[in-house]
Short mmCIF file of C-alpha atoms in Angstrom, two decimals:
data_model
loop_
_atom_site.label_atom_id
_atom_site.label_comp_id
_atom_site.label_asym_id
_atom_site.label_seq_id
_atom_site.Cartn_x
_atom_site.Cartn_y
_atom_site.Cartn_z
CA UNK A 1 1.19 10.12 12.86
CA UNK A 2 0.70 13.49 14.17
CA UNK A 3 1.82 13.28 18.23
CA UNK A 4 -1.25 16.22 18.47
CA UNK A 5 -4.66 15.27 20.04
CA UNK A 6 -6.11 17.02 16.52
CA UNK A 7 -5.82 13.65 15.42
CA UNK A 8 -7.32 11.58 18.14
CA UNK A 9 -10.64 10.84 15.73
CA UNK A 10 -8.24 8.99 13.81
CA UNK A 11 -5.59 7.25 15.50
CA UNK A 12 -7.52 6.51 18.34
CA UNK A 13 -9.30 4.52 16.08
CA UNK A 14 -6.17 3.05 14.56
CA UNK A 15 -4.97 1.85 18.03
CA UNK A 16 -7.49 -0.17 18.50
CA UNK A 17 -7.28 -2.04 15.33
CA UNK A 18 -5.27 -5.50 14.79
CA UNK A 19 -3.42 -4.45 11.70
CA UNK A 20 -0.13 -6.17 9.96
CA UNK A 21 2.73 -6.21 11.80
CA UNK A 22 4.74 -4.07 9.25
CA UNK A 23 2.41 -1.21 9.06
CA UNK A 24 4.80 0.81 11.60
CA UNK A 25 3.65 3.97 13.43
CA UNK A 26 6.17 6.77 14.27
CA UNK A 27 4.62 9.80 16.54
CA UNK A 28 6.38 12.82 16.01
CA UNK A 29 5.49 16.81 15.12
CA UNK A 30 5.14 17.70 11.82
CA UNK A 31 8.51 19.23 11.18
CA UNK A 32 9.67 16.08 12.51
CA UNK A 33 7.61 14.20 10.13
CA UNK A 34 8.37 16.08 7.24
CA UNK A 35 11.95 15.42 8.08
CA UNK A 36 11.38 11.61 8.61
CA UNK A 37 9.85 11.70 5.20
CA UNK A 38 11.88 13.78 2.94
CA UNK A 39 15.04 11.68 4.74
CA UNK A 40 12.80 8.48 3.14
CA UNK A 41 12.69 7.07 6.76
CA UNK A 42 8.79 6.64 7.02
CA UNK A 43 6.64 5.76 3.24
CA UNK A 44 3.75 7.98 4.24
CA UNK A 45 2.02 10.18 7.09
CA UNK A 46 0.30 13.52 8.03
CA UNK A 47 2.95 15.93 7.02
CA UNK A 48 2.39 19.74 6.57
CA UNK A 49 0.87 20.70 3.45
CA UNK A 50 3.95 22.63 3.06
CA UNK A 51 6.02 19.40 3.46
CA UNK A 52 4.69 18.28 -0.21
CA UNK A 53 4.62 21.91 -1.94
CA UNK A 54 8.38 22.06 -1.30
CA UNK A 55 8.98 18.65 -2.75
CA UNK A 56 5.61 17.65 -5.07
CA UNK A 57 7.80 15.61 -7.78
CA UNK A 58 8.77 13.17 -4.56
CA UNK A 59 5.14 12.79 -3.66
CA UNK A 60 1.64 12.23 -3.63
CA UNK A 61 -1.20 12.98 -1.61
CA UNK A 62 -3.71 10.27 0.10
CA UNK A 63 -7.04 11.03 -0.87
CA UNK A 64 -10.18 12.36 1.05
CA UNK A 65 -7.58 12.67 4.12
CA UNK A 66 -6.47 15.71 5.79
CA UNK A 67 -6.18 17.86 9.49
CA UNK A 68 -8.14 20.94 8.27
CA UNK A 69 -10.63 23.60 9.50
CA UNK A 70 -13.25 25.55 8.16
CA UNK A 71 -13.27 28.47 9.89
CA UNK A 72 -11.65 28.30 12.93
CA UNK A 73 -9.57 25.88 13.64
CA UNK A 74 -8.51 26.48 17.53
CA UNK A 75 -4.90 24.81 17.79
CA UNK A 76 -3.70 27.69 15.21
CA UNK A 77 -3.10 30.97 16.66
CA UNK A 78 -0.63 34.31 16.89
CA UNK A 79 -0.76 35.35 20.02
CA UNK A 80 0.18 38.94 20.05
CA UNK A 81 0.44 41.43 22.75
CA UNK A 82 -0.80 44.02 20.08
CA UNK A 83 -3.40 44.22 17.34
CA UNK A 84 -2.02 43.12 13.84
CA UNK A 85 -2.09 45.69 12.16
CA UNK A 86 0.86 47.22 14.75
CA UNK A 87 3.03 44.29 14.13
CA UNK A 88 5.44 45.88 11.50
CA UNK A 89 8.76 45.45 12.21
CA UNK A 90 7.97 43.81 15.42
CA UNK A 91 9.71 40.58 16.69
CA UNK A 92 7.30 37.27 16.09
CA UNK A 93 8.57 34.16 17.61
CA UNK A 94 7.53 31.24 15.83
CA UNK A 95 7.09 27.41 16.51
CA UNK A 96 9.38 25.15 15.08
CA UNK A 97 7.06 22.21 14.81
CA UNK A 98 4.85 23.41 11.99
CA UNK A 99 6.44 24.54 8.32
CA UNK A 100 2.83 24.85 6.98
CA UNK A 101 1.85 27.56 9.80
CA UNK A 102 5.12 29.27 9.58
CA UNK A 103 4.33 30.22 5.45
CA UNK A 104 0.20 30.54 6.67
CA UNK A 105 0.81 33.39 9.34
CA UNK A 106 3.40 35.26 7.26
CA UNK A 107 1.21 35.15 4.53
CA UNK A 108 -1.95 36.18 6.64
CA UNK A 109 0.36 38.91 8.04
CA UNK A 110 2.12 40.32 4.69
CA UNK A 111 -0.31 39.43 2.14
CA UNK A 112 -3.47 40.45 4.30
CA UNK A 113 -2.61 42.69 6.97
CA UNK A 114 0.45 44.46 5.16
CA UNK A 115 2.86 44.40 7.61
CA UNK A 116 6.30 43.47 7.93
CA UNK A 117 7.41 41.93 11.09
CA UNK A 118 10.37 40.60 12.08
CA UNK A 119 11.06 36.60 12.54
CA UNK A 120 13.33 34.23 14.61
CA UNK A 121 12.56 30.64 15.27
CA UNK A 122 12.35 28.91 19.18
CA UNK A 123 10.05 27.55 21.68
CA UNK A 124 7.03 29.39 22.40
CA UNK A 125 5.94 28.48 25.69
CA UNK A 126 6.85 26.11 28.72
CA UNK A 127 8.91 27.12 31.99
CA UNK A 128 12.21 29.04 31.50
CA UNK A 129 11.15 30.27 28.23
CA UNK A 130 11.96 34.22 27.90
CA UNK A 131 10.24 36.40 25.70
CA UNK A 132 12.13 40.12 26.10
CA UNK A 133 11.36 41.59 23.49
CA UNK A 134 9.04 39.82 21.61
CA UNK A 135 5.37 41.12 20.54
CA UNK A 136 3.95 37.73 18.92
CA UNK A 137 4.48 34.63 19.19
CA UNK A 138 2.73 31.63 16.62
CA UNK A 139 2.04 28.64 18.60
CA UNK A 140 0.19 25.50 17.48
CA UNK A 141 -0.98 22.10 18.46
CA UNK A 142 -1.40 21.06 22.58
CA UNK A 143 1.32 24.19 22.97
CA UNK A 144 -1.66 27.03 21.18
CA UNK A 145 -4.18 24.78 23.36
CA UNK A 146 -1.97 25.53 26.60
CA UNK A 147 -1.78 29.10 25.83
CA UNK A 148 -5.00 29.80 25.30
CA UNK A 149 -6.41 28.66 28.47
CA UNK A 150 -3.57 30.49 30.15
CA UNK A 151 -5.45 33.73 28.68
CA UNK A 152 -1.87 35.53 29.15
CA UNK A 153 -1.70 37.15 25.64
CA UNK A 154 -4.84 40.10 24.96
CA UNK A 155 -4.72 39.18 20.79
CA UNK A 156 -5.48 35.74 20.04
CA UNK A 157 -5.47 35.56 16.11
CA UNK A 158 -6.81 32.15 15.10
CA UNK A 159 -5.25 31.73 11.42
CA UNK A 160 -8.06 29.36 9.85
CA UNK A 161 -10.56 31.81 11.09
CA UNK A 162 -8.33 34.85 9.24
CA UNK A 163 -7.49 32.68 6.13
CA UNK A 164 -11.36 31.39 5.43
CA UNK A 165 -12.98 35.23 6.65
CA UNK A 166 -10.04 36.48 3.53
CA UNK A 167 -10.42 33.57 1.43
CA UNK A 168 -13.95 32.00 1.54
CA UNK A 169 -12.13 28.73 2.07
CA UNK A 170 -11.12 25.82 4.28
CA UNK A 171 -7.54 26.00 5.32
CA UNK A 172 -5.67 22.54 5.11
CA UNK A 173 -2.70 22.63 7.82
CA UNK A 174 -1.76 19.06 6.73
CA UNK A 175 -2.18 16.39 4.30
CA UNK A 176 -1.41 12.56 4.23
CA UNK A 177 1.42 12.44 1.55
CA UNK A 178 3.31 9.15 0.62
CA UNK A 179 6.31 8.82 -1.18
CA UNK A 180 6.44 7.79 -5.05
CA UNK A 181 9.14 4.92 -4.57
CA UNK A 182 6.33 3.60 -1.84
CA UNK A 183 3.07 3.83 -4.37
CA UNK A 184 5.65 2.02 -7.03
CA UNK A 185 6.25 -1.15 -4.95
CA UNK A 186 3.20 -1.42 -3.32
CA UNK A 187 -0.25 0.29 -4.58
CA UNK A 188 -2.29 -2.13 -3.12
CA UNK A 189 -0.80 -1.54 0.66
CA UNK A 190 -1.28 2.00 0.22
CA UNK A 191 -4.70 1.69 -1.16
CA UNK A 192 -5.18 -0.70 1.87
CA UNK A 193 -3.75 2.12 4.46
CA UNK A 194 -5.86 4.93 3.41
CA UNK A 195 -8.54 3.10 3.14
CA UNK A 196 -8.09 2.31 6.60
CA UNK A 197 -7.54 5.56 7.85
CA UNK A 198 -10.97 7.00 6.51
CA UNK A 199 -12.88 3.89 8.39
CA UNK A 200 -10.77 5.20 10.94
CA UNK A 201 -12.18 8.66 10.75
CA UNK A 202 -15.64 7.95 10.22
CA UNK A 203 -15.84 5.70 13.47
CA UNK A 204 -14.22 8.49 15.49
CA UNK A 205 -16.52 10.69 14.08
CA UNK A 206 -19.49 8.12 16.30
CA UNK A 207 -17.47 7.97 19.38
CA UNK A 208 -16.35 11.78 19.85
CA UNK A 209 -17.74 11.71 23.51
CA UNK A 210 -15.55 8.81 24.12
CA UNK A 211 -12.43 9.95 22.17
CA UNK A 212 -12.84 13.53 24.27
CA UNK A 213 -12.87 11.81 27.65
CA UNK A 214 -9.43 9.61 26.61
CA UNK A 215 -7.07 12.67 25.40
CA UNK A 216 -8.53 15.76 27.72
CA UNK A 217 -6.32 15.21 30.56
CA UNK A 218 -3.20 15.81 28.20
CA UNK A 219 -3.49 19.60 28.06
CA UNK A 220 -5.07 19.47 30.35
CA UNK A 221 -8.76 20.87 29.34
CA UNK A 222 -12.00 20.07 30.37
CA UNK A 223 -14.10 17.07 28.07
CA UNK A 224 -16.30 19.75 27.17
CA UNK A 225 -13.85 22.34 25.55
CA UNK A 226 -11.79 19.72 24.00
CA UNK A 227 -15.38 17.98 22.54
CA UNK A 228 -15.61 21.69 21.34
CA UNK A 229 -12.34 21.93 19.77
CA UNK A 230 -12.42 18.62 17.89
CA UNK A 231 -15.80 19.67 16.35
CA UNK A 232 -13.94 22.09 14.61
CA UNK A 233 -11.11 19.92 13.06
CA UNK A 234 -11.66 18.23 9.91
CA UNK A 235 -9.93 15.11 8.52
CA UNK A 236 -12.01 14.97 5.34
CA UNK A 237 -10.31 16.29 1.85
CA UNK A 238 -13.09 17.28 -0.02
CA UNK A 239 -13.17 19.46 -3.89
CA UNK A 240 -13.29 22.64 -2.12
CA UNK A 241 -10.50 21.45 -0.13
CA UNK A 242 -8.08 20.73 -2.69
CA UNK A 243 -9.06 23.72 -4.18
CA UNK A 244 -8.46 25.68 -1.02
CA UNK A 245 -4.83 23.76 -0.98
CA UNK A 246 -4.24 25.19 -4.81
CA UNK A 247 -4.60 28.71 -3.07
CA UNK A 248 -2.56 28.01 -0.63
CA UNK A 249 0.20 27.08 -2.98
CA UNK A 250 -0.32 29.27 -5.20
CA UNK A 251 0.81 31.83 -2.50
CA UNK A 252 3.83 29.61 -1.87
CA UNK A 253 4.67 29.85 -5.75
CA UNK A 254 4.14 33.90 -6.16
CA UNK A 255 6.11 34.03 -3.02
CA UNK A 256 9.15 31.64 -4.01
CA UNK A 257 8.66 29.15 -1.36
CA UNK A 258 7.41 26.53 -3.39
CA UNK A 259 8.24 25.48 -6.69
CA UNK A 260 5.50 25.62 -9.94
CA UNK A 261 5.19 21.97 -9.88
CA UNK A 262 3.23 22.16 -6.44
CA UNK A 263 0.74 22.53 -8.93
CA UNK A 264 -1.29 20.80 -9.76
CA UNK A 265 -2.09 18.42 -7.00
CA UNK A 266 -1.41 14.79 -6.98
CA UNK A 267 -4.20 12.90 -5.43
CA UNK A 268 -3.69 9.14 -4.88
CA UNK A 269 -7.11 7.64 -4.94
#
């Protein structure tokens, strides 16, 4: 599970549950998870979409589940001390803890806005973190929330607002894939997980107010912008969905960061 509060409609939910003993959670980013996974340490989880584009033969993907946005998706940003379209061959730092926003912002940058910056990898905000020299920096999760109401950067570039304004589509950041060994050996227990999950994310979607007033005080934020910025995440993976993660990948493929068997989706019903 996603260690993000993007996820609170669900695994608040979850924690409140009596489930079997062996259905273990592990908190962690999503490059973490996506390690955890590939290294066949956890069966399943919310990994970045890139996580199963990179590796599609290993996986499948848990249906009608998701951490997406249409439109703006407000955990998602490049903050830049310039406009965009000045960004070529300017340093971007990027976050570590996302490899689905690393490919979504250099695609929104060279594929949309034409420009070639430069790249380097490291932590993007906190105390003791120096930025000579750097014009952008692409934060997500509690960090992009941080930064935002620190108001320090003048461009705040929201990249599910830029992808669905170029696109016409949802962007989804991460998906719930689970490893083929897992589905081999036990169908029904994944069947029973997901299943699980979505109850899970259509009682969250009833007690919003209450979720808000739980995980607010971890940015910290106010109940009212955080109610705000949950509204906008999705957890659903609906047709248009999938076929906004086929676009997605199909950048990944043109690009050589994903291989043609991303394509097409595995969905695990």
């Amino acid at each position: 599970m996603v260690n993000y509060i993007n996820v609170a409609p669900i695994y608040e939910m979850w924690k409140e549950r009596v489930l079997p003993a062996d259905w273990q959670v592990v908190e962690g980013q999503p490059s973490r998870l996506n390690i955890l996974l590939a290294e066949d340490q956890i069966d399943m989880g919310f990994v970045s979409s890139y996580a199963y584009a990179a590796r599609p033969e290993r996986y499948q993907i848990l249906a009608d589940l998701s951490i997406s946005a249409t439109g703006p998706v407000g955990s998602v940003f490049l903050f830049s001390r310039i406009e965009p379209e000045a960004l070529d061959n300017k340093l971007i730092r990027l976050t570590g803890q996302s490899d689905t926003s690393i490919r979504l912002v250099k695609i929104i940058l060279e594929e949309f806005y034409r420009v070639r910056p430069r790249y380097e990898v490291g932590t993007v905000c906190g105390d003791g973190v120096r930025l000579d020299g750097v014009s952008a920096v692409l934060a997500i999760g509690d960090d992009a929330l941080r930064l935002r109401v620190e108001g320090s950067y003048p461009v705040q570039l929201d990249l599910g607002e830029v992808w669905h304004r170029t696109t016409g589509l949802p962007f989804v950041f991460s998906v719930c894939a689970v490893r083929e060994p897992f589905l081999a050996a036990e169908p029904e227990n994944a069947r029973a997980i997901r299943r699980t999950l979505v109850e899970c994310r259509q009682q969250g979607a009833l007690r919003m107010a209450e979720i808000c007033d739980r995980v607010a005080r971890r940015i910290p934020m106010d109940c009212e912008a955080c109610s705000a910025y949950l509204m906008g995440i999705e957890h659903d993976l609906s047709p248009v969905k999938c076929t906004a993660l086929e676009r997605f990948f199909q950048y990944l493929i043109d690009r050589g960061e994903a291989p043609p068997a991303a394509l097409p989706l595995k969905i695990f019903q």
